[in-house]
PDB file of C-alpha atoms and ligand atoms in Angstrom:
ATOM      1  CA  UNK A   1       4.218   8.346 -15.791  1.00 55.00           C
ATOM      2  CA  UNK A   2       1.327   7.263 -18.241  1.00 64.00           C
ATOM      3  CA  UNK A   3      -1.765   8.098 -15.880  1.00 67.00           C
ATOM      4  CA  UNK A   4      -4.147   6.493 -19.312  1.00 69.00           C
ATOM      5  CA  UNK A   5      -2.239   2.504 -18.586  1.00 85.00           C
ATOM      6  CA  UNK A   6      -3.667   3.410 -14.944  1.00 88.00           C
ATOM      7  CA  UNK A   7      -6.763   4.756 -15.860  1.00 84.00           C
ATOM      8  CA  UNK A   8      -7.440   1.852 -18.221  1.00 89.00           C
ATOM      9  CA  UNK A   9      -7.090  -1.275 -15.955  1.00 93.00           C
ATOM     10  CA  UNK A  10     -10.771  -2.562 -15.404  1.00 95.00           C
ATOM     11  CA  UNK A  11      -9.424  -4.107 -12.012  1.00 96.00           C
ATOM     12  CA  UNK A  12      -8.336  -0.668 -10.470  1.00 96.00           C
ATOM     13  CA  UNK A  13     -11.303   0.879 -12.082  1.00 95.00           C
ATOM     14  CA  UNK A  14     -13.747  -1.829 -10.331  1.00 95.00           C
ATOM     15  CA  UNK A  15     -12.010  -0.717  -7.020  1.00 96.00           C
ATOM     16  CA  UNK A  16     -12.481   3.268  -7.098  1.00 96.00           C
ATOM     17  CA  UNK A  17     -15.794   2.988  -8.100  1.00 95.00           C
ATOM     18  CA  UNK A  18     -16.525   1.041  -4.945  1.00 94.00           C
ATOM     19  CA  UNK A  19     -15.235   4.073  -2.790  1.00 96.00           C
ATOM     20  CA  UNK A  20     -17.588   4.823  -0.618  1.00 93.00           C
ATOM     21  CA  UNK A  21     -17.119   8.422   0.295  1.00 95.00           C
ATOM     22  CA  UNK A  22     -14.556  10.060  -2.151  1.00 95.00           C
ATOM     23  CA  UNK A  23     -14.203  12.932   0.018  1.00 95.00           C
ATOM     24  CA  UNK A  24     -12.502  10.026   2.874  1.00 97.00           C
ATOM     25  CA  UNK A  25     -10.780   7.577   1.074  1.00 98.00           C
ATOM     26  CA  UNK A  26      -9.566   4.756   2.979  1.00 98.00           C
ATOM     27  CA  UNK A  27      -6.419   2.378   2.268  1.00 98.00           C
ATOM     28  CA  UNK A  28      -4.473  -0.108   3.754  1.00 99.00           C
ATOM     29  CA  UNK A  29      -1.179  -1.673   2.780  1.00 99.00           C
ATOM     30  CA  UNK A  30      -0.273  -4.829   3.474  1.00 99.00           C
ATOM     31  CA  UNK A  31       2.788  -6.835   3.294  1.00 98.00           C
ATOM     32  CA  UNK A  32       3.896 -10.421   5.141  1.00 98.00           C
ATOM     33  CA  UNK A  33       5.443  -8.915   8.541  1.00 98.00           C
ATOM     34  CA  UNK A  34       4.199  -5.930   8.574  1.00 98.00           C
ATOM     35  CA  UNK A  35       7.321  -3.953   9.493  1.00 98.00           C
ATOM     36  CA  UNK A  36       9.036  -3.543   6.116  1.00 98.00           C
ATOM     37  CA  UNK A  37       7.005  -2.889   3.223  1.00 98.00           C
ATOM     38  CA  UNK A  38       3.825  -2.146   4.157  1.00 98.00           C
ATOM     39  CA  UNK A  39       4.580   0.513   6.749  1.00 98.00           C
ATOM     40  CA  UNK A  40       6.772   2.315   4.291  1.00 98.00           C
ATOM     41  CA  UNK A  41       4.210   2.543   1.669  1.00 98.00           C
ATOM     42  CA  UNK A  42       1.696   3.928   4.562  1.00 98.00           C
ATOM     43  CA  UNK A  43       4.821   6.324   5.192  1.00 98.00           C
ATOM     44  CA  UNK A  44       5.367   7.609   1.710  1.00 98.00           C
ATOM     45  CA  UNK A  45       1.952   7.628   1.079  1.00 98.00           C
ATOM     46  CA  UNK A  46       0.899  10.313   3.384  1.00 98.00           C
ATOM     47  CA  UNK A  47       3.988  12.025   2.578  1.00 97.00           C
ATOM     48  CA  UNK A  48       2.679  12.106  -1.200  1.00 98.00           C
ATOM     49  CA  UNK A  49      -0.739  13.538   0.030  1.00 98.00           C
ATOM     50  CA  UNK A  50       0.766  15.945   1.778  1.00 98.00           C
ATOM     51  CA  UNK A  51       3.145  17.243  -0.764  1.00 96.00           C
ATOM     52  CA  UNK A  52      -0.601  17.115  -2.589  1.00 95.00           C
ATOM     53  CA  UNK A  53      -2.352  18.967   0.054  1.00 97.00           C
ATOM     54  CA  UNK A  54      -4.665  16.468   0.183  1.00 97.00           C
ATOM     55  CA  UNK A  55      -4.382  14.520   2.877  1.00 98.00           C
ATOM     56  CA  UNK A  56      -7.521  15.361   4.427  1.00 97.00           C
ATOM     57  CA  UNK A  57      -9.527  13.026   1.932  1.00 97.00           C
ATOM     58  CA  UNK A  58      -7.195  10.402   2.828  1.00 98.00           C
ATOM     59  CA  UNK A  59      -7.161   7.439   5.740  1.00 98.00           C
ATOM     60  CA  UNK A  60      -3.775   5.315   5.162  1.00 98.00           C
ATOM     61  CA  UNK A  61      -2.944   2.641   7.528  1.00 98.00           C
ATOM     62  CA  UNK A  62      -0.889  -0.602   7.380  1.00 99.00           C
ATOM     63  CA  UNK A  63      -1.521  -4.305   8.016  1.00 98.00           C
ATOM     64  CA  UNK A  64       0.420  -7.909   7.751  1.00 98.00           C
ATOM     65  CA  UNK A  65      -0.855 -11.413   6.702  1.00 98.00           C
ATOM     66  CA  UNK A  66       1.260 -12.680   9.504  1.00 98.00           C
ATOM     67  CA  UNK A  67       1.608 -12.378  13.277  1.00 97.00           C
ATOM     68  CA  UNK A  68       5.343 -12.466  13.816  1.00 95.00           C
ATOM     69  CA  UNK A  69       5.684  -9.004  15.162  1.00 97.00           C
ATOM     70  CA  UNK A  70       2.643  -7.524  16.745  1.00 98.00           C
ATOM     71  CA  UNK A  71       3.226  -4.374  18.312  1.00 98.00           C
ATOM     72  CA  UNK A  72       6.338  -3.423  17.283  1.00 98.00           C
ATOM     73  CA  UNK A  73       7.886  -0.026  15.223  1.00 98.00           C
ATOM     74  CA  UNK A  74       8.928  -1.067  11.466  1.00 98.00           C
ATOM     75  CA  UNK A  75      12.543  -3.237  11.018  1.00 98.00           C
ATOM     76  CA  UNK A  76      15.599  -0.643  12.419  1.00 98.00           C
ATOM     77  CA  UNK A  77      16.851  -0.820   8.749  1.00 98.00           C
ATOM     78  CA  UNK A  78      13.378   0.335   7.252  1.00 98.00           C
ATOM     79  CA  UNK A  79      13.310   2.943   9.990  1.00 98.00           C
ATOM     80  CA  UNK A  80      16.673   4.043   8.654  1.00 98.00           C
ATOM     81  CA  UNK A  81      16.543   4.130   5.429  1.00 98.00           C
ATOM     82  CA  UNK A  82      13.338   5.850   5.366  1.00 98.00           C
ATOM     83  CA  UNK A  83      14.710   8.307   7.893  1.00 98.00           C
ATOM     84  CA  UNK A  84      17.631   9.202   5.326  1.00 97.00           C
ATOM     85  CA  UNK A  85      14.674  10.626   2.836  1.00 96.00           C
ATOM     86  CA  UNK A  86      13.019  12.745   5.689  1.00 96.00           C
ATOM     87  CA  UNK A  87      10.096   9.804   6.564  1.00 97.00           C
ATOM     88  CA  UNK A  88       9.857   8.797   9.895  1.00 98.00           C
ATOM     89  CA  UNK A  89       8.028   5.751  10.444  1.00 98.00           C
ATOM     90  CA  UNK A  90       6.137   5.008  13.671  1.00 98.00           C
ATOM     91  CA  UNK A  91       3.853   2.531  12.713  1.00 98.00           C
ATOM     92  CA  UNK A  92       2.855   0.049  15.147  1.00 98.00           C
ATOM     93  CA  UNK A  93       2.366  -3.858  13.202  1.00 98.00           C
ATOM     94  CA  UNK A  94      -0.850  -5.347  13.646  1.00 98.00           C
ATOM     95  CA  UNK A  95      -2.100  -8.656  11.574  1.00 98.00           C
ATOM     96  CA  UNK A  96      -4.887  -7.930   8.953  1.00 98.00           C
ATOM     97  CA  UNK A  97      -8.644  -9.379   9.933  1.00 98.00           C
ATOM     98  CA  UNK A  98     -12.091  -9.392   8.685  1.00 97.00           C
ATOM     99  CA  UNK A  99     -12.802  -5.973   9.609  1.00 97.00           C
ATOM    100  CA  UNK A 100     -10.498  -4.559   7.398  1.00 98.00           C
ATOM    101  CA  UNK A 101     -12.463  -5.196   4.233  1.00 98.00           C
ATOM    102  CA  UNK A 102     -15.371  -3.455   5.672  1.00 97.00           C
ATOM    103  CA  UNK A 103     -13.275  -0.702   7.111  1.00 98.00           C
ATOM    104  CA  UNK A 104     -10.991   0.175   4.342  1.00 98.00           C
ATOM    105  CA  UNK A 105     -11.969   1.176   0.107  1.00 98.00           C
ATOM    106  CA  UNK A 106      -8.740   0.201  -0.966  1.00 98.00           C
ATOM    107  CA  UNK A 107      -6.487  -3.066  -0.088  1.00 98.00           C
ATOM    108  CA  UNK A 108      -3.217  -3.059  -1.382  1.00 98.00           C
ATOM    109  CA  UNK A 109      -1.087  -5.896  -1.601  1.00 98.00           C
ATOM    110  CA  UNK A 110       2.988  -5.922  -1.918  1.00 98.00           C
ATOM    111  CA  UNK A 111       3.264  -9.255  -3.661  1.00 98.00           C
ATOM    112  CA  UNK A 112       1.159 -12.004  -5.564  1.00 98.00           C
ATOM    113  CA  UNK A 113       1.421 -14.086  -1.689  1.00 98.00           C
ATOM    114  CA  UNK A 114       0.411 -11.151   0.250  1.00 98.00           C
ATOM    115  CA  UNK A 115      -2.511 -10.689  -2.517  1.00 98.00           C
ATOM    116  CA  UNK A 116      -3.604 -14.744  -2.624  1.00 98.00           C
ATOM    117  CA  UNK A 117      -3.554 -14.710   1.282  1.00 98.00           C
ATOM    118  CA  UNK A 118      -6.074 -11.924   1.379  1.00 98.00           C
ATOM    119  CA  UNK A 119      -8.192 -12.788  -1.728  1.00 98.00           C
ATOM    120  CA  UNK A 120      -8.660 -16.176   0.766  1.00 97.00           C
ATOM    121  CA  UNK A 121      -9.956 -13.950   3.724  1.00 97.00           C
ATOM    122  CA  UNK A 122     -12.022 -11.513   2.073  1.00 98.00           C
ATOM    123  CA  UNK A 123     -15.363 -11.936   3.593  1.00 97.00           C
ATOM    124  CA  UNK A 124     -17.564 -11.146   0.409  1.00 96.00           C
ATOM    125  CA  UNK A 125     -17.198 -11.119  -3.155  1.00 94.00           C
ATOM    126  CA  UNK A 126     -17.044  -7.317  -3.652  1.00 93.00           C
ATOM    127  CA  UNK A 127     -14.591  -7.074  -0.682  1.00 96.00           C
ATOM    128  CA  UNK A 128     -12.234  -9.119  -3.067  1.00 97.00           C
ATOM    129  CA  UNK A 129     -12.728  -6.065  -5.352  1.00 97.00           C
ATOM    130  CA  UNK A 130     -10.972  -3.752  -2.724  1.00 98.00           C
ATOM    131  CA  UNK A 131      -7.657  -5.738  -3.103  1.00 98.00           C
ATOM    132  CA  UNK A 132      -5.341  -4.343  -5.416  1.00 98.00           C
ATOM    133  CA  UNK A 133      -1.634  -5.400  -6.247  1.00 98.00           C
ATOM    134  CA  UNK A 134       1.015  -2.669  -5.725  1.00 98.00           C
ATOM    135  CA  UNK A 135       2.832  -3.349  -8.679  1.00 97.00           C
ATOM    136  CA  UNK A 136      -0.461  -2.154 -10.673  1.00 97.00           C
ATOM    137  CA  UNK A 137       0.897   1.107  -9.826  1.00 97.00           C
ATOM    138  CA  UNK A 138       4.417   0.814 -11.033  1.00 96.00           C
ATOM    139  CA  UNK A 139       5.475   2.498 -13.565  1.00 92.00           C
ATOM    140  CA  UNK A 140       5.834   0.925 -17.043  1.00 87.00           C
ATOM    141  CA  UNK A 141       9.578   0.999 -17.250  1.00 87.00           C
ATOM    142  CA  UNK A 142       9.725  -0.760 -14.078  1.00 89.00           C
ATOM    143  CA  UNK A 143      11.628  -4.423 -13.821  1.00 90.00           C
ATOM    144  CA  UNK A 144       9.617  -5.863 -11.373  1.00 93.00           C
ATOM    145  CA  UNK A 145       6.214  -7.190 -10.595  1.00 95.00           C
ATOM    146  CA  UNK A 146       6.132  -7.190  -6.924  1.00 97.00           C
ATOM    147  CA  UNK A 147       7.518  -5.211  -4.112  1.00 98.00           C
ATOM    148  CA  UNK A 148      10.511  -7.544  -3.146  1.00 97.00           C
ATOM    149  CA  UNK A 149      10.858  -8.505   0.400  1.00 97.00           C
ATOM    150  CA  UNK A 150      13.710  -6.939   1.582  1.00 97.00           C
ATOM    151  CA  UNK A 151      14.077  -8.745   5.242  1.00 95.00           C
ATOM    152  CA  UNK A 152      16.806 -10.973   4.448  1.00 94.00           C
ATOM    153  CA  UNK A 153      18.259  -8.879   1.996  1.00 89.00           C
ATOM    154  CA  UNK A 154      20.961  -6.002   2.264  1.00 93.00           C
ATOM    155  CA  UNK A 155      20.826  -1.481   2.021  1.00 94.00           C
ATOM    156  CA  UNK A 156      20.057  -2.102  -1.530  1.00 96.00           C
ATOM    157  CA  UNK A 157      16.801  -4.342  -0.906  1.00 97.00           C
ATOM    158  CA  UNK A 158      15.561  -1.741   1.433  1.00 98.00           C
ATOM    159  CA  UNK A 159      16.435   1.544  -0.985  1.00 98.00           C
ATOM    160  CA  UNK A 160      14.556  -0.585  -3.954  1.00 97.00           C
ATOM    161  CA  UNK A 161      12.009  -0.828  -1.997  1.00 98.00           C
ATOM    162  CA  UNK A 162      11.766   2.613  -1.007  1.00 98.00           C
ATOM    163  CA  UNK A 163      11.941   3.901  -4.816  1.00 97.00           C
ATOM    164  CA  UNK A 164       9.279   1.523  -5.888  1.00 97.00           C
ATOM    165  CA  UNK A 165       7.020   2.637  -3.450  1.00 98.00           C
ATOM    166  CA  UNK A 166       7.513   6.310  -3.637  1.00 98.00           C
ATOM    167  CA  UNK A 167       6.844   6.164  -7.592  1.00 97.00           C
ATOM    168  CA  UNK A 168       3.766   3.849  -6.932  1.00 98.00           C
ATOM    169  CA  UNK A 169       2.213   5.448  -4.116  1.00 98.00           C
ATOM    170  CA  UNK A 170       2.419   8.770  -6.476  1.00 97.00           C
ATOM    171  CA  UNK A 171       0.479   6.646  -8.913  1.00 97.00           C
ATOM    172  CA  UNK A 172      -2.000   5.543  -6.458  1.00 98.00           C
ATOM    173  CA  UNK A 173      -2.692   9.154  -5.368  1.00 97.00           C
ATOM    174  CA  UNK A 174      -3.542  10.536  -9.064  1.00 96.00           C
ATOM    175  CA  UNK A 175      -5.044   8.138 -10.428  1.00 96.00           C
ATOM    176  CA  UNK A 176      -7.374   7.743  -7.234  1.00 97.00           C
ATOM    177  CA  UNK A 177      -7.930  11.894  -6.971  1.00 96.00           C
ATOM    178  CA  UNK A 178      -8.238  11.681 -10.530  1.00 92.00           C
ATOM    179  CA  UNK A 179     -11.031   9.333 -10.964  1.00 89.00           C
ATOM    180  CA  UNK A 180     -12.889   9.114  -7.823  1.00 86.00           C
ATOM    181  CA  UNK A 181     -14.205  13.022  -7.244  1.00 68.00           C
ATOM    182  CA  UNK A 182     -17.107  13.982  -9.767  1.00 50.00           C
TER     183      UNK A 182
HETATM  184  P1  4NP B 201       7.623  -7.343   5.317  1.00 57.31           P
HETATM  185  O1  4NP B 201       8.992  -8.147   5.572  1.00 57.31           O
HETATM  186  O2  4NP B 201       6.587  -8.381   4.911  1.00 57.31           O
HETATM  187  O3  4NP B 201       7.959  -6.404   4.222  1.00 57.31           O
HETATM  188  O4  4NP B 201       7.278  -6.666   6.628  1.00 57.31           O
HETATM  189  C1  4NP B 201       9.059  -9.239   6.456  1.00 57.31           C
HETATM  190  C2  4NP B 201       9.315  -9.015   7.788  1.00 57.31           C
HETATM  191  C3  4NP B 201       9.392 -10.090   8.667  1.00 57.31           C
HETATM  192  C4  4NP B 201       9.222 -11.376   8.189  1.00 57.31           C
HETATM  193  C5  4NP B 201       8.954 -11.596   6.855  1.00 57.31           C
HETATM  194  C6  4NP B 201       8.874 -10.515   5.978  1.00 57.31           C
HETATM  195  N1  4NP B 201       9.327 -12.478   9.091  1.00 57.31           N
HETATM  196  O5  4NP B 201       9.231 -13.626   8.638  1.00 57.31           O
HETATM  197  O6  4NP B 201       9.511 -12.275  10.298  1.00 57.31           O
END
């Protein structure tokens, strides 16, 4: 990983200097259903603060642009896959709203839909600044630009998904802890 092609995007630098409180840094993922993607990145993200031992500065949660499946633990197959690398997920979907981009520092989107949809609900301009695409964090060798949806897909959808995000959400955490405390 190259933490200067991070460190040098202007749109990822406009969005941790908006952090409120670097100490409690607060962000939310957010995919289409909310039981695939997004909950797994909320997974292995608090996994990767942990192996950091710094998850107290950090507040991760998980929202969807979509109402499909309120209430409900992530897709069996996420569940299991996930559980195969030691990450339980228990996350209960819920759709994204208003409050979120007061709530929240840091918006992430899975894909360039997920990211349109919530550019369109952002209540203010600099809330707009919160929202961030996942596949900013990718590494540069990586072949794709979004996080694919892996809901209608097979095993291997779901264990792309899962390497994606666990190289990304390692991103997210350095360059974040990197730039944000003085
Ligand atoms: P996710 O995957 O956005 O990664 O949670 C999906 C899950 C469910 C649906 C679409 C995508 N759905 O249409 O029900």
């Amino acid at each position: 990983m190259n933490l200067l092609e991070f460190n040098d995007n202007p749109r990822i630098r406009r969005a941790i200097a908006q952090i409120e409180n670097p100490k409690n840094i607060k962000v939310l993922f957010v995919c289409l259903g909310n039981i695939c993607r997004s909950p797994a990145a909320e997974g292995l993200m608090r996994q990767s603060v942990i192996e950091n031992g710094t998850e107290n500065r950090w507040e991760i949660d998980s929202a969807g642009t979509g109402n499909y499946h309120i209430g409900e633990l992530p897709d069996p197959r996420m569940r299991a896959h996930a559980r195969r690398r030691g990450l339980e997920l228990d996350h209960r979907c819920r759709q994204v709203s208003e409050s979120d981009f007061y709530n929240f520092d840091l918006i992430i989107a899975m894909d360039s839909s997920n990211y349109a949809n919530l550019r369109r609900i952002a209540p203010t301009a600099e809330s707009q600044d919160k929202i961030l695409q996942m596949a900013e964090f990718f590494d540069s060798c990586t072949n794709c630009d979004h996080v694919p949806d892996p809901y209608y897909d097979g095993a291997d959808g779901f264990e792309l998904v899962l390497d994606l995000l666990t190289a990304a959400t390692r991103n997210l955490r350095d360059t974040v802890e990197t730039n944000s405390l003085a």
